[in-house]
mmCIF file of C-alpha atoms in Angstrom:
data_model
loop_
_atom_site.group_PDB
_atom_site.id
_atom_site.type_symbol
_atom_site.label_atom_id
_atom_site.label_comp_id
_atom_site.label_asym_id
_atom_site.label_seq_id
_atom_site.Cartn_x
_atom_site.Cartn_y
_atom_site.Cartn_z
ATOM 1 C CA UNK A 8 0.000 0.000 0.000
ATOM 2 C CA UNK A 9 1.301 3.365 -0.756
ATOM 3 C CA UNK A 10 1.085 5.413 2.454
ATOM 4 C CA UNK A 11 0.306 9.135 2.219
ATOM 5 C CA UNK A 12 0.273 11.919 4.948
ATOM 6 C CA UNK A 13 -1.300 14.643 4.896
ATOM 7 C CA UNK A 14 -0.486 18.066 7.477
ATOM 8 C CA UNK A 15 -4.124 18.218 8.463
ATOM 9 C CA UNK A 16 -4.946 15.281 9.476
ATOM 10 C CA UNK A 17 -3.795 14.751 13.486
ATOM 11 C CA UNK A 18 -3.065 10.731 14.269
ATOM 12 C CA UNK A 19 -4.065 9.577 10.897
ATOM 13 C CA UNK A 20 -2.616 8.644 7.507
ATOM 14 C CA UNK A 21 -4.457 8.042 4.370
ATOM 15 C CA UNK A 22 -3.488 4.683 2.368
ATOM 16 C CA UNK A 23 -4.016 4.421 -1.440
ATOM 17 C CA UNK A 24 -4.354 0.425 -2.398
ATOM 18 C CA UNK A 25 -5.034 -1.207 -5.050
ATOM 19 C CA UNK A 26 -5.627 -5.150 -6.296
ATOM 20 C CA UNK A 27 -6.204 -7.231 -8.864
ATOM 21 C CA UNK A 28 -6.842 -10.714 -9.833
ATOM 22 C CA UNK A 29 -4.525 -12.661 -11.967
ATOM 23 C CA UNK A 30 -7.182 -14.747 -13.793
ATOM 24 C CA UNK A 31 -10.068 -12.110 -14.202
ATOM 25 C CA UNK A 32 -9.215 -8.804 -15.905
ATOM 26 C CA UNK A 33 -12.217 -6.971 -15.171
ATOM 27 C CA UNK A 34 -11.881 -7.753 -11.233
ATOM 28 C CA UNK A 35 -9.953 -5.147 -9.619
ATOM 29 C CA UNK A 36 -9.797 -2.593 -6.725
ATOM 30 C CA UNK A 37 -8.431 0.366 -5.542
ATOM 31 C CA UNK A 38 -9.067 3.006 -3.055
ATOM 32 C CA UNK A 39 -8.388 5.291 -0.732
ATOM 33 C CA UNK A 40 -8.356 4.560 2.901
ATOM 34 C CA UNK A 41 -7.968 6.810 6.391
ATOM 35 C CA UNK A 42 -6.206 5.469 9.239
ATOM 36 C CA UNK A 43 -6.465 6.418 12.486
ATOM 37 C CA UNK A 44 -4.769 5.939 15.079
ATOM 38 C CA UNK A 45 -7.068 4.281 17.642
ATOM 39 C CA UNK A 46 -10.401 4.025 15.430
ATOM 40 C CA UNK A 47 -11.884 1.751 12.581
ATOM 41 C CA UNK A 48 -10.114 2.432 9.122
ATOM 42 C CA UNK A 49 -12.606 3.889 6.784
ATOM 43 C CA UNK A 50 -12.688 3.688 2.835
ATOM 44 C CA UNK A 51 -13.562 6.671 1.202
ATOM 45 C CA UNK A 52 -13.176 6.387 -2.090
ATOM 46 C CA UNK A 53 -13.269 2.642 -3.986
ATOM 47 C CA UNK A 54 -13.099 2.009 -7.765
ATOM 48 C CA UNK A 55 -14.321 -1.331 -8.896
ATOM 49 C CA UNK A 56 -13.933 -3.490 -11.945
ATOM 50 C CA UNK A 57 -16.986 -4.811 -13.811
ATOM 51 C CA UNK A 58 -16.473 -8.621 -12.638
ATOM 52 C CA UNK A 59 -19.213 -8.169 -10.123
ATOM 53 C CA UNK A 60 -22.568 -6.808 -9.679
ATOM 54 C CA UNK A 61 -23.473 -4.539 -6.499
ATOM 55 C CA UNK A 62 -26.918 -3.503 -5.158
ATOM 56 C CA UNK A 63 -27.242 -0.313 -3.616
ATOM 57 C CA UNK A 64 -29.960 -1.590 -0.678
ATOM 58 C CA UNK A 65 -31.066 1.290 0.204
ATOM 59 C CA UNK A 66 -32.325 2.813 -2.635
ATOM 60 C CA UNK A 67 -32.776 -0.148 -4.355
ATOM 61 C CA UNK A 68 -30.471 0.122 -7.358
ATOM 62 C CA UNK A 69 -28.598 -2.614 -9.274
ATOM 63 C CA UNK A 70 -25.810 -2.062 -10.880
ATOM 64 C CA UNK A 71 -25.075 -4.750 -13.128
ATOM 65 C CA UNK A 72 -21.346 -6.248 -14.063
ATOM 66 C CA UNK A 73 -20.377 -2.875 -14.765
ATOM 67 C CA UNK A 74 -17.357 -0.617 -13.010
ATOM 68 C CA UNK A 75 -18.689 1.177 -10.255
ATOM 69 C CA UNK A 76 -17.331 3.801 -7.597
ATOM 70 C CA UNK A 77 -17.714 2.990 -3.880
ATOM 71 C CA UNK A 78 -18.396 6.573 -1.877
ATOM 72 C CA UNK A 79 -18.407 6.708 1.909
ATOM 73 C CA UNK A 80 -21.503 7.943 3.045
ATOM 74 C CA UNK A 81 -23.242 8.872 6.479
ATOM 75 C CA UNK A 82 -26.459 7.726 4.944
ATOM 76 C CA UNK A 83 -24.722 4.316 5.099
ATOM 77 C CA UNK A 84 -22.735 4.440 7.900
ATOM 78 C CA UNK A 85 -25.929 5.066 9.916
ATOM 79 C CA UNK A 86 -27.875 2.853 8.850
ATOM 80 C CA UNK A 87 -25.855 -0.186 9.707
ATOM 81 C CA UNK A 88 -24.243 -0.714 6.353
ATOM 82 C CA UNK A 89 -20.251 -0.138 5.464
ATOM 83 C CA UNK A 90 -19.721 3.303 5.040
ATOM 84 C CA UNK A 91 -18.378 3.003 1.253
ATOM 85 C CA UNK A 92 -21.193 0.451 0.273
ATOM 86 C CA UNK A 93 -22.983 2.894 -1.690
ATOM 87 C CA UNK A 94 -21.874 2.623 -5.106
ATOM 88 C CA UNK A 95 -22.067 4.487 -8.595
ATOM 89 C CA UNK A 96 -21.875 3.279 -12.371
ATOM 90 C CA UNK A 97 -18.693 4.544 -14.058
ATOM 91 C CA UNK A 98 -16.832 5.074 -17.775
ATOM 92 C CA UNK A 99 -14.640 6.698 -16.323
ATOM 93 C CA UNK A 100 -12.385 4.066 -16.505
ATOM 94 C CA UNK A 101 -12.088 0.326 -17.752
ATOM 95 C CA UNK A 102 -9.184 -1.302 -15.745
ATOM 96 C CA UNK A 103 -6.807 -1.114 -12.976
ATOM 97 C CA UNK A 104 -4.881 1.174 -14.440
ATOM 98 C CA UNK A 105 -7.027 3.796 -15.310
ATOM 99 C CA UNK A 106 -8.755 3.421 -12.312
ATOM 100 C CA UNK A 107 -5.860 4.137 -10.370
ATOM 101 C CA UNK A 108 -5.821 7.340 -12.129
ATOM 102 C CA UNK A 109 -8.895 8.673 -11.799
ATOM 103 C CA UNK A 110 -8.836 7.889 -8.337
ATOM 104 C CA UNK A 111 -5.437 10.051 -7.850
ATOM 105 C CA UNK A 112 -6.960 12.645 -10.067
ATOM 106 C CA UNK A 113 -10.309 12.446 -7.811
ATOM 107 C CA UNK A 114 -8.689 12.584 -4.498
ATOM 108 C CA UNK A 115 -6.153 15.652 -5.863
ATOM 109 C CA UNK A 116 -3.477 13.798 -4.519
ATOM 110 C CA UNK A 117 -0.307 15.843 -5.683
ATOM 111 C CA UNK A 118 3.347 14.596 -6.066
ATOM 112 C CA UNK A 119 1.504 10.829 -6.620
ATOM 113 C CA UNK A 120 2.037 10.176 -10.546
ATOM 114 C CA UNK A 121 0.168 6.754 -12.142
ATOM 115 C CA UNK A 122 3.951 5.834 -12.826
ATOM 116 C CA UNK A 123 5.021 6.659 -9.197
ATOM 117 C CA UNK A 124 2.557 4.354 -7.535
ATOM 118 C CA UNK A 125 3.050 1.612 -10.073
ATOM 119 C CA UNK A 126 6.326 1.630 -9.640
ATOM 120 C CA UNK A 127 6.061 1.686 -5.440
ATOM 121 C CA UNK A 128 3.882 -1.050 -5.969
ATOM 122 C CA UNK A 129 5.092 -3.095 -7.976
ATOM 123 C CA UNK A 130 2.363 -3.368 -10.494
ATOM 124 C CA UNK A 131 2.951 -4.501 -14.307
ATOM 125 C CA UNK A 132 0.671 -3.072 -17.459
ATOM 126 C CA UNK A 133 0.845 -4.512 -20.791
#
């Protein structure tokens, strides 16, 4: 995981991560993450691959085999749920790759460069 710190947060770090599955192209993830020091990590910000379909429950939307953006939400969070489980469709991007970029873009994480992280990481693109 490729660790960033920010000057504002106080005993906390955020984490950008990212995954994906050798066999499966279209089944990937990456995100953004806050640690705290002390609390439950939360996921912000998730970017999904199309291998899988996701439901958000509460307002009763399917979203089907298509790639998908996990937000955190209070709506969520109190109502029992994971606080990133509500989810929205996305062309934004098509793999792990370009989903790692729109995610840096999204977050305006600066100094981080889709090369940077790949490299840290130890991720290969064809």
């Amino acid at each position: 995981d490729c660790v960033l710190h920010a000057n504002e947060i106080e005993d906390g770090y955020f984490i950008l991560y990212a995954r994906q599955n050798e066999i499966d192209p279209d089944n990937f993830s990456c995100g953004l993450k806050l640690v705290r020091s002390g609390k439950d990590d939360l996921t912000l910000l998730r970017y999904n691959g199309s291998a899988h379909q996701h439901t958000n429950v509460l307002e009763r939307e399917f979203i089907d085999y298509e790639c998908h953006i996990h937000i955190a939400t209070e709506r969520y969070a109190n109502s029992g749920y994971k606080i990133d489980h509500y989810a929205t469709r996305s062309t934004e991007y098509s793999d792990l790759s370009s989903a790692i970029k729109c995610l840096i873009d999204r977050s305006n994480i600066h100094q981080l460069t889709l090369s940077d992280f790949i490299t840290q990481e130890g991720f290969s693109f064809d």
